Short mmCIF file of C-alpha atoms in Angstrom, two decimals:
data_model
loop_
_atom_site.label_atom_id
_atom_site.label_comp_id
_atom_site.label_asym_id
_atom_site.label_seq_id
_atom_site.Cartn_x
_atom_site.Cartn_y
_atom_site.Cartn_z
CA UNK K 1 -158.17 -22.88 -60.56
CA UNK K 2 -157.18 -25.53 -63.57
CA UNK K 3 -160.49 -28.34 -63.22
CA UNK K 4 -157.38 -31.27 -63.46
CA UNK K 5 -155.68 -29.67 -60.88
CA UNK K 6 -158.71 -29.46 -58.93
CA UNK K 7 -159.29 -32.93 -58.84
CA UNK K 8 -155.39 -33.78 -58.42
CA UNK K 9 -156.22 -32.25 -55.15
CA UNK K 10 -159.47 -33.92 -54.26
CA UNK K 11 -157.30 -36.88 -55.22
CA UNK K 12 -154.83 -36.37 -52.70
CA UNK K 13 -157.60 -35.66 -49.99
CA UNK K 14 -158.83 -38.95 -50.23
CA UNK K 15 -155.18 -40.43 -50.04
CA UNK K 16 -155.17 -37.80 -47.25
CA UNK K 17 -158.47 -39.29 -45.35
CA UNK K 18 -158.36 -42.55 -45.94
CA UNK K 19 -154.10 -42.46 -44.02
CA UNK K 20 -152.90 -43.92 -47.16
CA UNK K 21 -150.31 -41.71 -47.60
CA UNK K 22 -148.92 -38.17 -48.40
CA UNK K 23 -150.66 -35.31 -49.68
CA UNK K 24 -150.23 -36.46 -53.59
CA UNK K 25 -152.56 -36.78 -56.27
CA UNK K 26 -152.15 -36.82 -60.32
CA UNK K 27 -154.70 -37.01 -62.76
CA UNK K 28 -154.12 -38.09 -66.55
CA UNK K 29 -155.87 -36.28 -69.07
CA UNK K 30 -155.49 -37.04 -73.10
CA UNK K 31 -157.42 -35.40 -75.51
CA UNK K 32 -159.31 -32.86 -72.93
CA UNK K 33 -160.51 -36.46 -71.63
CA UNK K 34 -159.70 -37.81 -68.18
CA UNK K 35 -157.43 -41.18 -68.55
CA UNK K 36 -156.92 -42.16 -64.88
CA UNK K 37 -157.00 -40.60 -61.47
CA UNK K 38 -154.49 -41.56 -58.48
CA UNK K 39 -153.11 -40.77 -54.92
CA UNK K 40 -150.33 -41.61 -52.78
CA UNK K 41 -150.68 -44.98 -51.46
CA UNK K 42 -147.21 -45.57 -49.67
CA UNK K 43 -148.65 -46.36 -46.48
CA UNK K 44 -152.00 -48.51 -47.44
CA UNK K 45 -149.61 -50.57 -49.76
CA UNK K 46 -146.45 -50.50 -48.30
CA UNK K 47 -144.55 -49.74 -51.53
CA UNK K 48 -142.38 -47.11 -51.45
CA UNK K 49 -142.76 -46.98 -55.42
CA UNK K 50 -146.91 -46.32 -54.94
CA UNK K 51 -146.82 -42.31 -55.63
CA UNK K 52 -149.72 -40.63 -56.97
CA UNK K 53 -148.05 -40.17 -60.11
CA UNK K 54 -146.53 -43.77 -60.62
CA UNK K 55 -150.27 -44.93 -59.57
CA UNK K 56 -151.53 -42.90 -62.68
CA UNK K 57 -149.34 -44.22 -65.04
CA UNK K 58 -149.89 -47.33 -64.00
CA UNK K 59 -153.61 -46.97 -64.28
CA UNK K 60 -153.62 -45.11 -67.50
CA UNK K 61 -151.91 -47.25 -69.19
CA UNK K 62 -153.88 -50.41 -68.02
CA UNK K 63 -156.90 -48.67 -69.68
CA UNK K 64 -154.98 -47.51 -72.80
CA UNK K 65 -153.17 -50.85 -73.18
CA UNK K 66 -150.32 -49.68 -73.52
CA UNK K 67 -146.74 -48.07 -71.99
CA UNK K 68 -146.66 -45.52 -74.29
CA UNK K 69 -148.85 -42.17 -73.23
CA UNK K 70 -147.62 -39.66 -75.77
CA UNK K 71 -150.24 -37.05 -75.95
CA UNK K 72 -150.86 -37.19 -72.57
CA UNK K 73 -150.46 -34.51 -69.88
CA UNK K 74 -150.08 -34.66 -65.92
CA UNK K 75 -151.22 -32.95 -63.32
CA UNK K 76 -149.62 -33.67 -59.77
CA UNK K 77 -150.20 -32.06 -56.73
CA UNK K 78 -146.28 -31.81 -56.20
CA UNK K 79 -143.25 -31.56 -58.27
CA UNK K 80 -142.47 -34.37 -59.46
CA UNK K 81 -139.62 -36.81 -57.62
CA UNK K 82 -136.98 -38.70 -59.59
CA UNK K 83 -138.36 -41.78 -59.34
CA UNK K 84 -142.04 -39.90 -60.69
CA UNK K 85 -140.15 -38.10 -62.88
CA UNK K 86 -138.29 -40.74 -64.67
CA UNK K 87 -141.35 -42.73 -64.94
CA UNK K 88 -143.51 -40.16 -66.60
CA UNK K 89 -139.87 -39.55 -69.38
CA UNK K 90 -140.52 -43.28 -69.90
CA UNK K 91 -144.18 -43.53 -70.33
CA UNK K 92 -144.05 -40.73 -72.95
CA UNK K 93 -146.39 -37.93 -71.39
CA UNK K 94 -145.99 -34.81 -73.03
CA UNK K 95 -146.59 -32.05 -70.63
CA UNK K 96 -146.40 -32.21 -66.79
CA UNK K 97 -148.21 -29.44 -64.41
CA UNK K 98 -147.45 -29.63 -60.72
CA UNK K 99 -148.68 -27.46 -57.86
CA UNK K 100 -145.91 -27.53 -55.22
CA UNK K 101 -142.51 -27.58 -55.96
CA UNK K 102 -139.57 -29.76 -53.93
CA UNK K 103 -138.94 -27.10 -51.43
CA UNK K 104 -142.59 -26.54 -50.39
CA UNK K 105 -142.29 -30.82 -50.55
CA UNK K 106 -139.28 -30.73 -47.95
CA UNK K 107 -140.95 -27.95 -45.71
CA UNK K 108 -143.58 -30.81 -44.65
CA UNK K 109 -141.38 -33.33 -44.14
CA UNK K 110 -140.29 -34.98 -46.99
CA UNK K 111 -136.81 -35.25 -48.45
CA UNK K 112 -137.47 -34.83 -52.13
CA UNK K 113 -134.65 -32.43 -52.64
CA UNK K 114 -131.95 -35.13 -51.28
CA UNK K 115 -132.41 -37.18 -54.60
CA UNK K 116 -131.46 -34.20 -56.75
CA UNK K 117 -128.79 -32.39 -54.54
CA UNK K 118 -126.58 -35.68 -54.46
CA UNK K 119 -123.10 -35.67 -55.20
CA UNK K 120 -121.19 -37.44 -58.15
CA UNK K 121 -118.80 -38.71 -54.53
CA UNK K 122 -122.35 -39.50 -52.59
CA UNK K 123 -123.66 -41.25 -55.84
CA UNK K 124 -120.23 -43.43 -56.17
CA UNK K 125 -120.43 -44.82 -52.54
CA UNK K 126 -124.07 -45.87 -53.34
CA UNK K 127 -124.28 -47.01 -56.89
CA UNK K 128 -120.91 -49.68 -58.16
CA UNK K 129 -120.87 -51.00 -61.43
CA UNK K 130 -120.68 -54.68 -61.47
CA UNK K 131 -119.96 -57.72 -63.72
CA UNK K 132 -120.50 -55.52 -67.12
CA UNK K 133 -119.24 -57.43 -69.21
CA UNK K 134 -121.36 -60.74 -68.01
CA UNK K 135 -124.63 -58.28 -68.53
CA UNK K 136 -123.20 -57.29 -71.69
CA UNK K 137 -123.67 -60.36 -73.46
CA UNK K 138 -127.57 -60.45 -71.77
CA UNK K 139 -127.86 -57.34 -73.16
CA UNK K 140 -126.74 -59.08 -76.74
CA UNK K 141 -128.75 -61.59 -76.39
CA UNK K 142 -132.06 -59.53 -76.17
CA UNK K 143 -130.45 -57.62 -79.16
CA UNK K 144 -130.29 -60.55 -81.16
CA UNK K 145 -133.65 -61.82 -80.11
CA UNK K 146 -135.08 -58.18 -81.37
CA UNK K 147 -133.57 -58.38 -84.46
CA UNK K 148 -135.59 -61.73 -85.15
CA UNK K 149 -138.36 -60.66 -84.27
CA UNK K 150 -138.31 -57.30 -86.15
CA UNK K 151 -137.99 -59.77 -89.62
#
Protein backbone atom coordinates (compact mmCIF):
# COMPACT_ATOMS: atom_id res chain seq x y z
CA UNK A 1 0.00 0.00 0.00
CA UNK A 2 1.19 3.78 -1.16
CA UNK A 3 2.59 5.34 2.67
CA UNK A 4 0.30 8.77 1.54
CA UNK A 5 -2.46 6.74 0.97
CA UNK A 6 -1.95 5.05 4.12
CA UNK A 7 -2.22 7.95 6.10
CA UNK A 8 -5.17 9.47 3.85
CA UNK A 9 -6.84 6.62 5.51
CA UNK A 10 -5.70 6.96 9.07
CA UNK A 11 -6.85 10.48 8.27
CA UNK A 12 -10.24 9.62 7.58
CA UNK A 13 -10.38 7.25 10.72
CA UNK A 14 -9.96 9.96 12.92
CA UNK A 15 -12.67 12.07 11.01
CA UNK A 16 -14.35 8.64 11.32
CA UNK A 17 -13.90 8.41 15.38
CA UNK A 18 -14.06 11.56 16.41
CA UNK A 19 -18.22 11.74 14.28
CA UNK A 20 -16.86 14.57 12.38
CA UNK A 21 -17.83 13.41 9.30
CA UNK A 22 -17.54 10.93 6.32
CA UNK A 23 -15.01 8.48 5.67
CA UNK A 24 -12.53 11.16 3.80
CA UNK A 25 -9.08 11.95 4.23
CA UNK A 26 -6.31 13.69 1.80
CA UNK A 27 -2.87 14.23 2.46
CA UNK A 28 -0.58 16.82 0.50
CA UNK A 29 2.73 15.80 -0.34
CA UNK A 30 5.39 18.17 -2.41
CA UNK A 31 8.70 17.21 -2.99
CA UNK A 32 8.39 13.48 -1.36
CA UNK A 33 7.59 15.86 1.78
CA UNK A 34 4.27 15.89 3.59
CA UNK A 35 2.53 19.56 3.20
CA UNK A 36 -0.71 19.09 5.20
CA UNK A 37 -2.96 16.34 6.37
CA UNK A 38 -6.96 16.60 6.54
CA UNK A 39 -10.39 14.82 7.06
CA UNK A 40 -13.92 15.37 6.54
CA UNK A 41 -15.23 17.75 8.95
CA UNK A 42 -18.89 18.40 7.63
CA UNK A 43 -20.50 17.48 10.70
CA UNK A 44 -17.98 18.96 13.57
CA UNK A 45 -18.11 22.28 11.51
CA UNK A 46 -21.22 22.40 9.94
CA UNK A 47 -19.88 23.46 6.52
CA UNK A 48 -20.90 21.63 3.82
CA UNK A 49 -17.66 23.00 1.95
CA UNK A 50 -15.26 21.22 4.95
CA UNK A 51 -14.14 17.97 2.77
CA UNK A 52 -11.00 16.32 3.45
CA UNK A 53 -9.64 17.56 0.38
CA UNK A 54 -10.82 21.32 0.57
CA UNK A 55 -9.40 21.03 4.36
CA UNK A 56 -5.93 20.17 2.75
CA UNK A 57 -5.77 22.80 0.48
CA UNK A 58 -6.71 25.01 2.79
CA UNK A 59 -4.07 23.91 5.19
CA UNK A 60 -1.33 23.54 2.69
CA UNK A 61 -1.50 26.52 1.48
CA UNK A 62 -1.64 28.37 4.92
CA UNK A 63 1.82 26.77 5.49
CA UNK A 64 3.13 27.44 1.93
CA UNK A 65 1.71 30.99 1.86
CA UNK A 66 0.33 30.77 -0.90
CA UNK A 67 -2.86 29.60 -3.41
CA UNK A 68 -0.76 28.28 -5.79
CA UNK A 69 0.40 24.37 -5.09
CA UNK A 70 1.92 23.45 -8.42
CA UNK A 71 4.16 20.57 -7.74
CA UNK A 72 2.00 19.20 -5.45
CA UNK A 73 0.16 15.86 -5.48
CA UNK A 74 -3.08 14.51 -3.61
CA UNK A 75 -4.02 11.69 -2.14
CA UNK A 76 -7.82 11.30 -1.12
CA UNK A 77 -9.47 8.52 0.20
CA UNK A 78 -12.34 9.03 -2.49
CA UNK A 79 -12.69 10.36 -5.90
CA UNK A 80 -12.75 13.51 -5.87
CA UNK A 81 -16.36 15.63 -5.92
CA UNK A 82 -16.88 18.72 -8.07
CA UNK A 83 -16.69 21.02 -5.58
CA UNK A 84 -13.01 19.00 -4.44
CA UNK A 85 -12.28 18.73 -7.75
CA UNK A 86 -12.56 22.22 -8.90
CA UNK A 87 -10.72 23.36 -5.94
CA UNK A 88 -7.67 21.23 -6.36
CA UNK A 89 -7.82 22.66 -10.75
CA UNK A 90 -7.62 26.03 -8.93
CA UNK A 91 -4.99 25.53 -6.38
CA UNK A 92 -2.65 24.13 -9.07
CA UNK A 93 -1.87 20.47 -7.76
CA UNK A 94 -0.38 18.45 -10.27
CA UNK A 95 -1.35 14.91 -9.77
CA UNK A 96 -4.38 13.57 -7.82
CA UNK A 97 -4.56 9.73 -6.44
CA UNK A 98 -7.85 8.62 -4.97
CA UNK A 99 -8.85 5.27 -3.51
CA UNK A 100 -12.62 4.94 -4.10
CA UNK A 101 -14.25 6.10 -6.95
CA UNK A 102 -18.00 7.93 -7.08
CA UNK A 103 -19.85 4.73 -7.37
CA UNK A 104 -18.21 2.95 -4.40
CA UNK A 105 -18.97 6.87 -2.85
CA UNK A 106 -22.84 6.48 -3.71
CA UNK A 107 -23.00 2.73 -2.52
CA UNK A 108 -22.58 4.20 1.20
CA UNK A 109 -24.78 6.76 0.97
CA UNK A 110 -23.60 9.62 -0.62
CA UNK A 111 -24.78 11.27 -3.81
CA UNK A 112 -21.53 12.20 -5.45
CA UNK A 113 -22.56 10.96 -8.82
CA UNK A 114 -25.75 13.46 -8.90
CA UNK A 115 -23.30 16.48 -9.42
CA UNK A 116 -21.81 14.93 -12.55
CA UNK A 117 -24.89 13.09 -14.12
CA UNK A 118 -26.90 16.50 -14.25
CA UNK A 119 -28.56 17.63 -17.19
CA UNK A 120 -27.87 20.82 -19.37
CA UNK A 121 -32.32 21.09 -18.66
CA UNK A 122 -31.63 20.16 -14.70
CA UNK A 123 -28.64 22.68 -14.69
CA UNK A 124 -30.94 25.57 -16.42
CA UNK A 125 -33.76 25.32 -13.75
CA UNK A 126 -31.01 25.68 -11.06
CA UNK A 127 -28.39 28.06 -12.28
CA UNK A 128 -30.03 31.74 -14.25
CA UNK A 129 -27.82 34.21 -15.44
CA UNK A 130 -28.52 37.53 -14.00
CA UNK A 131 -27.78 41.29 -14.38
CA UNK A 132 -24.52 40.57 -16.74
CA UNK A 133 -24.07 43.40 -17.93
CA UNK A 134 -24.16 45.34 -14.32
CA UNK A 135 -21.27 42.58 -13.26
CA UNK A 136 -19.65 43.30 -16.42
CA UNK A 137 -18.52 46.62 -15.67
CA UNK A 138 -17.31 45.08 -11.89
CA UNK A 139 -15.57 42.81 -13.76
CA UNK A 140 -13.89 46.05 -15.72
CA UNK A 141 -13.27 47.65 -12.97
CA UNK A 142 -10.99 44.94 -11.34
CA UNK A 143 -9.46 44.83 -14.92
CA UNK A 144 -8.54 48.26 -14.82
CA UNK A 145 -7.38 48.15 -11.26
CA UNK A 146 -4.93 45.09 -12.46
CA UNK A 147 -3.61 46.85 -15.11
CA UNK A 148 -2.34 49.61 -12.54
CA UNK A 149 -1.05 47.65 -10.52
CA UNK A 150 0.88 45.43 -13.01
CA UNK A 151 2.87 49.08 -14.00
Amino acid sequence: MNKYMRMAITEAKKGINKGEGGPFGAVIVKDGVVVAKAHNTVLKNHDATCHGEVNAIRKASKKLNTFDLSGCEIYTTGEPCPMCLGAILWSNISKVYYGCNILDTEDIGFRDNKFYSMTDSEKSEFIKELDRKQCLKLYDYYKSIEDKQNY
